PDB file of N, CA, C and O in Angstrom:
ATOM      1  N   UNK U   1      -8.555 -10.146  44.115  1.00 45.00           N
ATOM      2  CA  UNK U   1      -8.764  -9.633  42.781  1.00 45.00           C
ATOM      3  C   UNK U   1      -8.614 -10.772  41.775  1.00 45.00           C
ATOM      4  O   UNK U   1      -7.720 -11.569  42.059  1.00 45.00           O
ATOM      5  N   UNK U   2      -9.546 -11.101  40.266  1.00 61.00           N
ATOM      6  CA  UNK U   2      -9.298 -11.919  39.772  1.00 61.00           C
ATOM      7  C   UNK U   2      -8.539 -11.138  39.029  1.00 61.00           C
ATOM      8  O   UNK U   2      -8.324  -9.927  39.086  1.00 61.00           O
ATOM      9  N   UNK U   3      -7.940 -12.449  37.918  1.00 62.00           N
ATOM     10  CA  UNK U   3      -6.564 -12.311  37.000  1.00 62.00           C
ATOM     11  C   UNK U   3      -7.063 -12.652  35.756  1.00 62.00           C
ATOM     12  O   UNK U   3      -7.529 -13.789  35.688  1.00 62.00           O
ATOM     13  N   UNK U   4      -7.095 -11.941  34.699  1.00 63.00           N
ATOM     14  CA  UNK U   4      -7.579 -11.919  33.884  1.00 63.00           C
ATOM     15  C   UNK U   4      -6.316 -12.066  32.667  1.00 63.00           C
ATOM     16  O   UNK U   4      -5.326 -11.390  32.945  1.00 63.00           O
ATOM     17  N   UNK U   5      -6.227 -12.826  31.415  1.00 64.00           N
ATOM     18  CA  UNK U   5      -5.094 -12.653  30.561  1.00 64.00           C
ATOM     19  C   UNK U   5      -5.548 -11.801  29.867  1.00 64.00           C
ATOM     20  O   UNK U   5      -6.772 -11.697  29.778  1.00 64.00           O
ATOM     21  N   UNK U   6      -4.641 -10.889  29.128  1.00 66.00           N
ATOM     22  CA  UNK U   6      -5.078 -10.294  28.132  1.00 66.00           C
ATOM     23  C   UNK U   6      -5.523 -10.851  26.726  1.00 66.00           C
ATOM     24  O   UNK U   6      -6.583 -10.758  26.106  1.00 66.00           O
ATOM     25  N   UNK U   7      -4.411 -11.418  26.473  1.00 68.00           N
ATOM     26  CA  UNK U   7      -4.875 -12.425  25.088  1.00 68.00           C
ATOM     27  C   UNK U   7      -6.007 -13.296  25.187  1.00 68.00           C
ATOM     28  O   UNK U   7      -6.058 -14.156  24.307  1.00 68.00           O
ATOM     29  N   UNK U   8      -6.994 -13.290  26.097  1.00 65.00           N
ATOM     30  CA  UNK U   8      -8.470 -13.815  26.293  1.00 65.00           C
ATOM     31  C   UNK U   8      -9.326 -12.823  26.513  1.00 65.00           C
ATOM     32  O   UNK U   8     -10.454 -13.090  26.926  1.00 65.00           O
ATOM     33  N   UNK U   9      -8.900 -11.397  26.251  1.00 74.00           N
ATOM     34  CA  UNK U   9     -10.506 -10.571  25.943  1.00 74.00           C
ATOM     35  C   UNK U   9     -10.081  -9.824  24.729  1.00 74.00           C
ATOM     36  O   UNK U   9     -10.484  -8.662  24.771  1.00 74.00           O
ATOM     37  N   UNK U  10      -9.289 -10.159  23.494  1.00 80.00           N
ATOM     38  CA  UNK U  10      -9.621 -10.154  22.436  1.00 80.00           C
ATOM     39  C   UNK U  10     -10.592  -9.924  21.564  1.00 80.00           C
ATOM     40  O   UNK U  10     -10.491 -10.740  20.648  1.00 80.00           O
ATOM     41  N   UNK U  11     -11.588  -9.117  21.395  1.00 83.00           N
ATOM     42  CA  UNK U  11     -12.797  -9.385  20.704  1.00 83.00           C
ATOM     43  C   UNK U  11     -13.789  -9.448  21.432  1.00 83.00           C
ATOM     44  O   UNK U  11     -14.773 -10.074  21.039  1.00 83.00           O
ATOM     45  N   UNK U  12     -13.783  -8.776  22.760  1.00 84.00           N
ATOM     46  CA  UNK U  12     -15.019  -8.877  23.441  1.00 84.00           C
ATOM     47  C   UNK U  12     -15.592  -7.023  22.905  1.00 84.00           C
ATOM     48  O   UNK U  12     -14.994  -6.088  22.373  1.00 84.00           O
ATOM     49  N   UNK U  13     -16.923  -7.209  23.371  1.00 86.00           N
ATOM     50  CA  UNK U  13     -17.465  -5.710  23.133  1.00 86.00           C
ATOM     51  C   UNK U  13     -17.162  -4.858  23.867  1.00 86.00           C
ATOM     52  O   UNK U  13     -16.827  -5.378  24.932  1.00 86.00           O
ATOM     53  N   UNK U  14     -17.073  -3.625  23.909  1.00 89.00           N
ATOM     54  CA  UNK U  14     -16.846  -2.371  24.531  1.00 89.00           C
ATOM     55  C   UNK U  14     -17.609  -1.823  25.050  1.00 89.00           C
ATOM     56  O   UNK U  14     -18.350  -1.410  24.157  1.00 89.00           O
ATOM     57  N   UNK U  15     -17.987  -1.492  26.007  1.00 85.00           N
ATOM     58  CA  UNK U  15     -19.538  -0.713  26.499  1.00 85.00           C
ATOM     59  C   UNK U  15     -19.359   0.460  27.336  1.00 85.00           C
ATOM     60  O   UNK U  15     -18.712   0.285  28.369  1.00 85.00           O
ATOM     61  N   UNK U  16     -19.821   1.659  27.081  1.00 84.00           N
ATOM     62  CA  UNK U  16     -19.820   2.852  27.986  1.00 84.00           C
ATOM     63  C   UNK U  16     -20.600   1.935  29.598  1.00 84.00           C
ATOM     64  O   UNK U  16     -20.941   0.752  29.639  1.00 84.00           O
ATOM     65  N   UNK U  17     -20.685   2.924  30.698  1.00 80.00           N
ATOM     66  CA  UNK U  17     -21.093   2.390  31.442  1.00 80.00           C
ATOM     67  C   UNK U  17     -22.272   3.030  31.733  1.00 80.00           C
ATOM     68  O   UNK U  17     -22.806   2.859  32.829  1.00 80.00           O
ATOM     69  N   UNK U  18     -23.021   4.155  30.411  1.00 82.00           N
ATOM     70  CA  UNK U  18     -24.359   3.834  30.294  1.00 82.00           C
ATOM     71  C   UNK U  18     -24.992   3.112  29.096  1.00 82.00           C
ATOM     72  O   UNK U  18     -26.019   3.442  28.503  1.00 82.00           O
ATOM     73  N   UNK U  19     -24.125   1.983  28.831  1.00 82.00           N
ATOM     74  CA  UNK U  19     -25.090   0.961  27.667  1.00 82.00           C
ATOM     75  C   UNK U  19     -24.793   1.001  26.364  1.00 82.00           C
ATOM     76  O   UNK U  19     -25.102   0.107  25.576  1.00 82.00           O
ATOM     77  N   UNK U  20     -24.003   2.336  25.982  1.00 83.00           N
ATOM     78  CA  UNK U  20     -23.714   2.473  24.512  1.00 83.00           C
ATOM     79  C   UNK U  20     -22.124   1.626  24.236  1.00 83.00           C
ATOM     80  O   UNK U  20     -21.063   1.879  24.807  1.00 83.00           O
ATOM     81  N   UNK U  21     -22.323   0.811  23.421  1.00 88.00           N
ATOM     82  CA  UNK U  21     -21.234   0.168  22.715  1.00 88.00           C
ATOM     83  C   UNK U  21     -20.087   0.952  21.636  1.00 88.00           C
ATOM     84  O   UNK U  21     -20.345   1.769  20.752  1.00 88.00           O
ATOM     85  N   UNK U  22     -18.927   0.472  21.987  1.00 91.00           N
ATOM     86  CA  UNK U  22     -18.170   1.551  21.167  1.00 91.00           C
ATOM     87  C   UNK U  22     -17.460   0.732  20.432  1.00 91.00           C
ATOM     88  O   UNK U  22     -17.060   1.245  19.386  1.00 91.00           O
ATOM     89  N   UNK U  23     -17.126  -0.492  20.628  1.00 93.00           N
ATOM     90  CA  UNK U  23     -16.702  -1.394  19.303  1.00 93.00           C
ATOM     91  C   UNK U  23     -16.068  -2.427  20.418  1.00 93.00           C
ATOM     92  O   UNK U  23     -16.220  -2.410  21.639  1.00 93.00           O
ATOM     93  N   UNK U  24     -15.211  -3.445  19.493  1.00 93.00           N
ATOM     94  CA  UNK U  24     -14.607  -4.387  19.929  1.00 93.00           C
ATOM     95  C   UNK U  24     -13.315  -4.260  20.328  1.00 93.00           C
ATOM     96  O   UNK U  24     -12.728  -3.353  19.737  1.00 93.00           O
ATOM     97  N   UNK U  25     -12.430  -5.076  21.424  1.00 92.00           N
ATOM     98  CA  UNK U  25     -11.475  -4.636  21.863  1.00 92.00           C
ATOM     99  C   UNK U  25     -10.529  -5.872  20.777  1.00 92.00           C
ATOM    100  O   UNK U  25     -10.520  -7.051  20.425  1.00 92.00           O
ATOM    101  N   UNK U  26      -9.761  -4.461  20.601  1.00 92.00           N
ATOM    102  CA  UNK U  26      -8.256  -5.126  19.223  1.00 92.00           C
ATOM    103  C   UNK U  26      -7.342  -5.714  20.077  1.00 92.00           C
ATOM    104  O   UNK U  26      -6.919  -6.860  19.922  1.00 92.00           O
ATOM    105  N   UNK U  27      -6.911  -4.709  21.287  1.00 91.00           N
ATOM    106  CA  UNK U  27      -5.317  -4.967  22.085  1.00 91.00           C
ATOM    107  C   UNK U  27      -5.604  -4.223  23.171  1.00 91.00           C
ATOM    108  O   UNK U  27      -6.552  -3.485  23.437  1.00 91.00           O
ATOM    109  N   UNK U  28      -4.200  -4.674  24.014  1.00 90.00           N
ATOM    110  CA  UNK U  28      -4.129  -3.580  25.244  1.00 90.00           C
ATOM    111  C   UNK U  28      -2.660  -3.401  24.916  1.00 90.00           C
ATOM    112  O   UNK U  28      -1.939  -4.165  24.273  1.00 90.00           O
ATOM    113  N   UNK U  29      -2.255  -1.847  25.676  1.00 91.00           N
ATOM    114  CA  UNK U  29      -0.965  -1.265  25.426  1.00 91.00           C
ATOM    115  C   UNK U  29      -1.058  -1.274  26.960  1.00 91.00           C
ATOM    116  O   UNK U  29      -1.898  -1.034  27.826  1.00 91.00           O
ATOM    117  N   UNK U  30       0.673  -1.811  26.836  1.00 90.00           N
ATOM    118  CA  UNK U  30       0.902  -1.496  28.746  1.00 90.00           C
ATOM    119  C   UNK U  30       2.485  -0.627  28.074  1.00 90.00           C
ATOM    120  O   UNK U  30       3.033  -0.340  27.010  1.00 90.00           O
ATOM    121  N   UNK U  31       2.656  -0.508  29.526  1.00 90.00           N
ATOM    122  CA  UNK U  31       4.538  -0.017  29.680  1.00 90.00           C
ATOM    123  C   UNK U  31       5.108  -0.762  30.098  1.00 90.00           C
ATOM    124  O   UNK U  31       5.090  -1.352  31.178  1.00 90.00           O
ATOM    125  N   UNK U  32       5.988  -0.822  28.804  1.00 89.00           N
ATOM    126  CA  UNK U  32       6.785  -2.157  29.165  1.00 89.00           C
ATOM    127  C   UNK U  32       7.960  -2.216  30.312  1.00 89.00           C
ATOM    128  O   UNK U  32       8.710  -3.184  30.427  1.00 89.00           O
ATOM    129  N   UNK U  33       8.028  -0.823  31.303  1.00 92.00           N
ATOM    130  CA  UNK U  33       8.986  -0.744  32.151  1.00 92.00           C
ATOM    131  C   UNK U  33       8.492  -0.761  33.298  1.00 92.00           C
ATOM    132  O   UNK U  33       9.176  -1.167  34.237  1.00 92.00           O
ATOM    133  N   UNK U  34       6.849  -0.209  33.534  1.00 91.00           N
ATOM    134  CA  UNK U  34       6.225  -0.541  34.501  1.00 91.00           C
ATOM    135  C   UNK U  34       5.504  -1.458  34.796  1.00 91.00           C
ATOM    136  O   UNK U  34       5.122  -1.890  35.883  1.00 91.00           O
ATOM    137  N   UNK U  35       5.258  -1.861  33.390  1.00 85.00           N
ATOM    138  CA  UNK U  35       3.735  -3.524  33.401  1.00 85.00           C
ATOM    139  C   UNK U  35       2.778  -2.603  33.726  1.00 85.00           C
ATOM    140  O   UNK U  35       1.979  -3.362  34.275  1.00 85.00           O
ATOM    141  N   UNK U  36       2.382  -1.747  33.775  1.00 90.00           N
ATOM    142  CA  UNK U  36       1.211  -1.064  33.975  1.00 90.00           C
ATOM    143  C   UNK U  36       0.428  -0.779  32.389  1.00 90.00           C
ATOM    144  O   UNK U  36       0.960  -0.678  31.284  1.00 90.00           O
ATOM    145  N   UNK U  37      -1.041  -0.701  32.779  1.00 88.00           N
ATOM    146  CA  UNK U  37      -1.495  -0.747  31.504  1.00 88.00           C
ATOM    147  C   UNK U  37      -1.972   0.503  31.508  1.00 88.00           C
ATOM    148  O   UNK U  37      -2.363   1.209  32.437  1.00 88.00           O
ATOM    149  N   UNK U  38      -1.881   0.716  30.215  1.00 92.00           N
ATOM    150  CA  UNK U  38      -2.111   2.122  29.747  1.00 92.00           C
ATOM    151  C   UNK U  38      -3.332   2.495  28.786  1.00 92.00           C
ATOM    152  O   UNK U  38      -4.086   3.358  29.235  1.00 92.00           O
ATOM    153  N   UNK U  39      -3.596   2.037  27.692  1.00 94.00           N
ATOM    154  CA  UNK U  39      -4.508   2.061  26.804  1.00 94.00           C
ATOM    155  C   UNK U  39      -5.505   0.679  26.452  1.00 94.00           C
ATOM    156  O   UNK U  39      -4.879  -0.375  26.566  1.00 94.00           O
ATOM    157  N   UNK U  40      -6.750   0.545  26.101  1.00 92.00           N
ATOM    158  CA  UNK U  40      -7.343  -0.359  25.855  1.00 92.00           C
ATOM    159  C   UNK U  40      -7.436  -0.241  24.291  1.00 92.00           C
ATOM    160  O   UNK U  40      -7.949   0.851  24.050  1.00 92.00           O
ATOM    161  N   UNK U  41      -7.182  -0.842  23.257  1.00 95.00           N
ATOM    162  CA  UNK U  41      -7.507  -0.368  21.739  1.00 95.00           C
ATOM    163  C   UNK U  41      -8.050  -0.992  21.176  1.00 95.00           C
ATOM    164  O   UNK U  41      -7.755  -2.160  20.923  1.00 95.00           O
ATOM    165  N   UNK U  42      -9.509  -0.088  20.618  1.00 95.00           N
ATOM    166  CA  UNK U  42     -10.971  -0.594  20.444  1.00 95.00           C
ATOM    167  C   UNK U  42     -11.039  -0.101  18.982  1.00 95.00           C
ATOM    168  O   UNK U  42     -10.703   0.994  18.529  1.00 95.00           O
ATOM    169  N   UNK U  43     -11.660  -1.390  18.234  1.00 95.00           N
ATOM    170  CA  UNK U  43     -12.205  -1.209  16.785  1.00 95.00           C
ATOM    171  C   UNK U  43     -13.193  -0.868  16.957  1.00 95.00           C
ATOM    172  O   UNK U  43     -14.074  -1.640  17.336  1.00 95.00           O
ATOM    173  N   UNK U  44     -13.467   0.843  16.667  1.00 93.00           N
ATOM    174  CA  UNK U  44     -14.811   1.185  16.611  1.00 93.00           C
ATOM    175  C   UNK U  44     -16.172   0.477  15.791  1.00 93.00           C
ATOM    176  O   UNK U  44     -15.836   0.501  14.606  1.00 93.00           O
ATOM    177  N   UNK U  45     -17.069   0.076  15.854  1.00 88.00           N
ATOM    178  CA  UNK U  45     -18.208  -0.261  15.192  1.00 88.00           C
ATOM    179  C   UNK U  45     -19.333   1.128  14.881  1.00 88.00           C
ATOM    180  O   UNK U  45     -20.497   0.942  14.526  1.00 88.00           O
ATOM    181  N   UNK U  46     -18.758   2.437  15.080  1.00 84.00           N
ATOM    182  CA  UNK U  46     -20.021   3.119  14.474  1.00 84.00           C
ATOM    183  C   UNK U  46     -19.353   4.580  14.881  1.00 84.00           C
ATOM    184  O   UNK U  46     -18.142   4.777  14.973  1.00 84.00           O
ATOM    185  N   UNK U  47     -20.281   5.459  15.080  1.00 85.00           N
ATOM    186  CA  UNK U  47     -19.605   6.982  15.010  1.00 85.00           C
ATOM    187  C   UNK U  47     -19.451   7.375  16.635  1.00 85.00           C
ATOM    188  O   UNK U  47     -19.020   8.503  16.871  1.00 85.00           O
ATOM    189  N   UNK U  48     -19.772   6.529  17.733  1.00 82.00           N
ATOM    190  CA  UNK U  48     -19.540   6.986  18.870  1.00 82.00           C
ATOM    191  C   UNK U  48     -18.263   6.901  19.274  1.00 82.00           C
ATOM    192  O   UNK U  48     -17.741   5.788  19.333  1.00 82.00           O
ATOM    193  N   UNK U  49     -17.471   8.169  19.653  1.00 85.00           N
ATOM    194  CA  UNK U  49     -16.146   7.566  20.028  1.00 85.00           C
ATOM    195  C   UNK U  49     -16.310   7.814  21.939  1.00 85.00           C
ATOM    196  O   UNK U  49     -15.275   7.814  22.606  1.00 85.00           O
ATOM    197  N   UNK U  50     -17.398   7.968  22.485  1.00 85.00           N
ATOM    198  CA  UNK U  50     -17.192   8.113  23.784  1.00 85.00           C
ATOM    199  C   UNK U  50     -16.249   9.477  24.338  1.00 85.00           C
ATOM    200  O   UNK U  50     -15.970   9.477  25.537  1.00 85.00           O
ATOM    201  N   UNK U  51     -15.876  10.356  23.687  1.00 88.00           N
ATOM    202  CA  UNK U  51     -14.884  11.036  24.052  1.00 88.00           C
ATOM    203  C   UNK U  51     -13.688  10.358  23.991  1.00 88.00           C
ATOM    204  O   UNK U  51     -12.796  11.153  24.285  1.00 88.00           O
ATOM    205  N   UNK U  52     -13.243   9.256  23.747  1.00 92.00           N
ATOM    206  CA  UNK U  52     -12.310   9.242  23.732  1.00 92.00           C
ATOM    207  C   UNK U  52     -10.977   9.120  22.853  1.00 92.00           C
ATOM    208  O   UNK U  52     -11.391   8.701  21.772  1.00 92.00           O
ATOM    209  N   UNK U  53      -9.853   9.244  22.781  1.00 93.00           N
ATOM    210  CA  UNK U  53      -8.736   9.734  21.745  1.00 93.00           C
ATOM    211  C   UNK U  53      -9.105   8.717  20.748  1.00 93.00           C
ATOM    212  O   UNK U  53     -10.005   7.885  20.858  1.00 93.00           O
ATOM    213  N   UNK U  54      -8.162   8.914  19.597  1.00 94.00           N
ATOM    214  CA  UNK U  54      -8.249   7.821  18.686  1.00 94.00           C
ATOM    215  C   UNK U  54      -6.915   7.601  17.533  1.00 94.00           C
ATOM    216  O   UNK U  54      -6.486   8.615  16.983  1.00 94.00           O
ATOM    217  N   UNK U  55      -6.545   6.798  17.337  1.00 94.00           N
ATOM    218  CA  UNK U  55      -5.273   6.831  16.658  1.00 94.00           C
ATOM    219  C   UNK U  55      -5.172   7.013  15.414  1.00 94.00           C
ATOM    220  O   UNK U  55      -6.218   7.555  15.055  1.00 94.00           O
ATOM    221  N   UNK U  56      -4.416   6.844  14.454  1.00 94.00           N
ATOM    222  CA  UNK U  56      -4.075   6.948  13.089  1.00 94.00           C
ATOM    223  C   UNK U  56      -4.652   6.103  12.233  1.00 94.00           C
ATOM    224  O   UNK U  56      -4.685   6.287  11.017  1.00 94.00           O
ATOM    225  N   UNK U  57      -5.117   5.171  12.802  1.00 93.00           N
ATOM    226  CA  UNK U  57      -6.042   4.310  11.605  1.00 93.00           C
ATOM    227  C   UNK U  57      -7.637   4.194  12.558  1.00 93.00           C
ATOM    228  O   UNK U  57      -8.348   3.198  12.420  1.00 93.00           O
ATOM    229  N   UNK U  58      -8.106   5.548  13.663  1.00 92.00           N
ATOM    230  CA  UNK U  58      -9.049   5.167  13.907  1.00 92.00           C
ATOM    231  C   UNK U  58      -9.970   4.221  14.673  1.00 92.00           C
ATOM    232  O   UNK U  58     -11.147   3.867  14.743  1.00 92.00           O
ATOM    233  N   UNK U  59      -8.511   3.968  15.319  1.00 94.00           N
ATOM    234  CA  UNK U  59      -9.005   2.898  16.795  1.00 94.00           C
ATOM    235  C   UNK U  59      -9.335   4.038  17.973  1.00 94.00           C
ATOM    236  O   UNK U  59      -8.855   5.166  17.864  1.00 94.00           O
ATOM    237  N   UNK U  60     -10.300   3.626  19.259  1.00 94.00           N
ATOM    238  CA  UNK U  60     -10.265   4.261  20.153  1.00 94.00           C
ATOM    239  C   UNK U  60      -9.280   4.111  20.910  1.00 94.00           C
ATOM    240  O   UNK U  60      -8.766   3.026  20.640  1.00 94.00           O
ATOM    241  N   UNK U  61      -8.758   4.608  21.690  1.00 95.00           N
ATOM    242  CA  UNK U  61      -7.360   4.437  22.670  1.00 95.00           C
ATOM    243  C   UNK U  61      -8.124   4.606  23.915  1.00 95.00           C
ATOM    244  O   UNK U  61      -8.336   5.806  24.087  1.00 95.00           O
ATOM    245  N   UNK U  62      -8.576   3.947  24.766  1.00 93.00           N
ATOM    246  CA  UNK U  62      -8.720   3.924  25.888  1.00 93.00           C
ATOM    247  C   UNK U  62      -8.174   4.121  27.018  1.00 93.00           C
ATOM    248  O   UNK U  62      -7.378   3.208  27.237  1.00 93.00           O
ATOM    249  N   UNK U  63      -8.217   5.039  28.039  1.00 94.00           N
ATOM    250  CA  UNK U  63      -6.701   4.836  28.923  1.00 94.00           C
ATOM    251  C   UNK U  63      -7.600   3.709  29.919  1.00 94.00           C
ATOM    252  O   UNK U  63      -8.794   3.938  30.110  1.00 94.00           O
ATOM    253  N   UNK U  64      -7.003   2.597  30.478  1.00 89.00           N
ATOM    254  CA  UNK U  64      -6.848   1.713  31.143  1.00 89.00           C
ATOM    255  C   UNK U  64      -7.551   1.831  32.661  1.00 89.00           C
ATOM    256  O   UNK U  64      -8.303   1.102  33.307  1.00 89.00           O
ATOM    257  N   UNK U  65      -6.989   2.975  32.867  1.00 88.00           N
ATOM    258  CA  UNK U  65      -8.212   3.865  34.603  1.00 88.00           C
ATOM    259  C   UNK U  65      -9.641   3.831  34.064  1.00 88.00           C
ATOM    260  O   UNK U  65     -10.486   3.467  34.881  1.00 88.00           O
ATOM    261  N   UNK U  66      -9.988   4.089  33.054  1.00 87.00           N
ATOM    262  CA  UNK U  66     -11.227   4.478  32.791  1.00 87.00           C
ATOM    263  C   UNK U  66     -12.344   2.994  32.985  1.00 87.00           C
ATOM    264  O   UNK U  66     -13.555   3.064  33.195  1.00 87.00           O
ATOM    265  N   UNK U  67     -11.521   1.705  32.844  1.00 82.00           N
ATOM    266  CA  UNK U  67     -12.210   0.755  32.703  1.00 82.00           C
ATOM    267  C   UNK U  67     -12.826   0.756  33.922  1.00 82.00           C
ATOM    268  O   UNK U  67     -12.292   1.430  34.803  1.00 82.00           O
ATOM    269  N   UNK U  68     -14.205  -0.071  34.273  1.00 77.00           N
ATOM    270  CA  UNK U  68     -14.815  -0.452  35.613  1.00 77.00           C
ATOM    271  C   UNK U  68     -14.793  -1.279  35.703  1.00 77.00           C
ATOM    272  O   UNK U  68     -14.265  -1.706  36.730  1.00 77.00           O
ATOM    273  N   UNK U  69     -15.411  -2.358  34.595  1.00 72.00           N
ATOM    274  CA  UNK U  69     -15.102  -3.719  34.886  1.00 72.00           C
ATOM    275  C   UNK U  69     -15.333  -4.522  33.759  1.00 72.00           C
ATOM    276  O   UNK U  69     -16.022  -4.157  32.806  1.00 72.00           O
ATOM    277  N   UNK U  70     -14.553  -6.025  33.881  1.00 65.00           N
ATOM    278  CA  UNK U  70     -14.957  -6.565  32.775  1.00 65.00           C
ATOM    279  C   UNK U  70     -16.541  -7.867  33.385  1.00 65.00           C
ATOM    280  O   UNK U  70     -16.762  -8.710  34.255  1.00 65.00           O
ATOM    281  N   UNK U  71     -17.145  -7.291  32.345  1.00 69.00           N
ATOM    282  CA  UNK U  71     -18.350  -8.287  32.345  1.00 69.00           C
ATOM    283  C   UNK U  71     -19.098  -8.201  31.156  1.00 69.00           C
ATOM    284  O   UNK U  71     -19.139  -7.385  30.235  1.00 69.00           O
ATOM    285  N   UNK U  72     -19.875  -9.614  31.503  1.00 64.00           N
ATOM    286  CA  UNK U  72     -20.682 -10.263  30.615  1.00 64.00           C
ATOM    287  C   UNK U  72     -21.742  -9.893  30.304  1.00 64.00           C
ATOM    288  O   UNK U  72     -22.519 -10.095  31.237  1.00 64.00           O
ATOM    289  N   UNK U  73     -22.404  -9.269  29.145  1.00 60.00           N
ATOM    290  CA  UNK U  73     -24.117  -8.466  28.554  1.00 60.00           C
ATOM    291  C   UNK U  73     -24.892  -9.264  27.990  1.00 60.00           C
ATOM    292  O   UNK U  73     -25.986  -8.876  27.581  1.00 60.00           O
TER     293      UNK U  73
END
């Protein structure tokens, strides 16, 4: 498995995994007791939220399972 840092996908785009973009990634939330990651948190760029939650100022909250993979468009 590769190893990816978090603080190096900062600002990459967000993409459903049929093609629609849902904004840029702000942060990731893990648990800090498990190291497991929990949420991906995405600055939306437009009105798609994918279904998914969204916080108090309007970020998407991603849960972390949902990702498939990170790559390059």
């Amino acid at each position: 498995m590769d190893q990816v840092l978090a603080s190096s996908l900062s600002g990459y785009s967000v993409m459903t995994t049929t093609g629609a973009e849902l904004g840029v990634l702000d942060n990731i939330i893990a648990d800090l007791e498990s190291g497991r990651l929990q949420y991906l948190r995405v600055e939306q760029n437009g009105p798609n939220t994918g279904g998914f939650e969204q916080n108090e100022a309007g970020q998407l909250l991603i849960p972390a399972g949902a990702v498939a993979a990170k790559d390059e468009y």
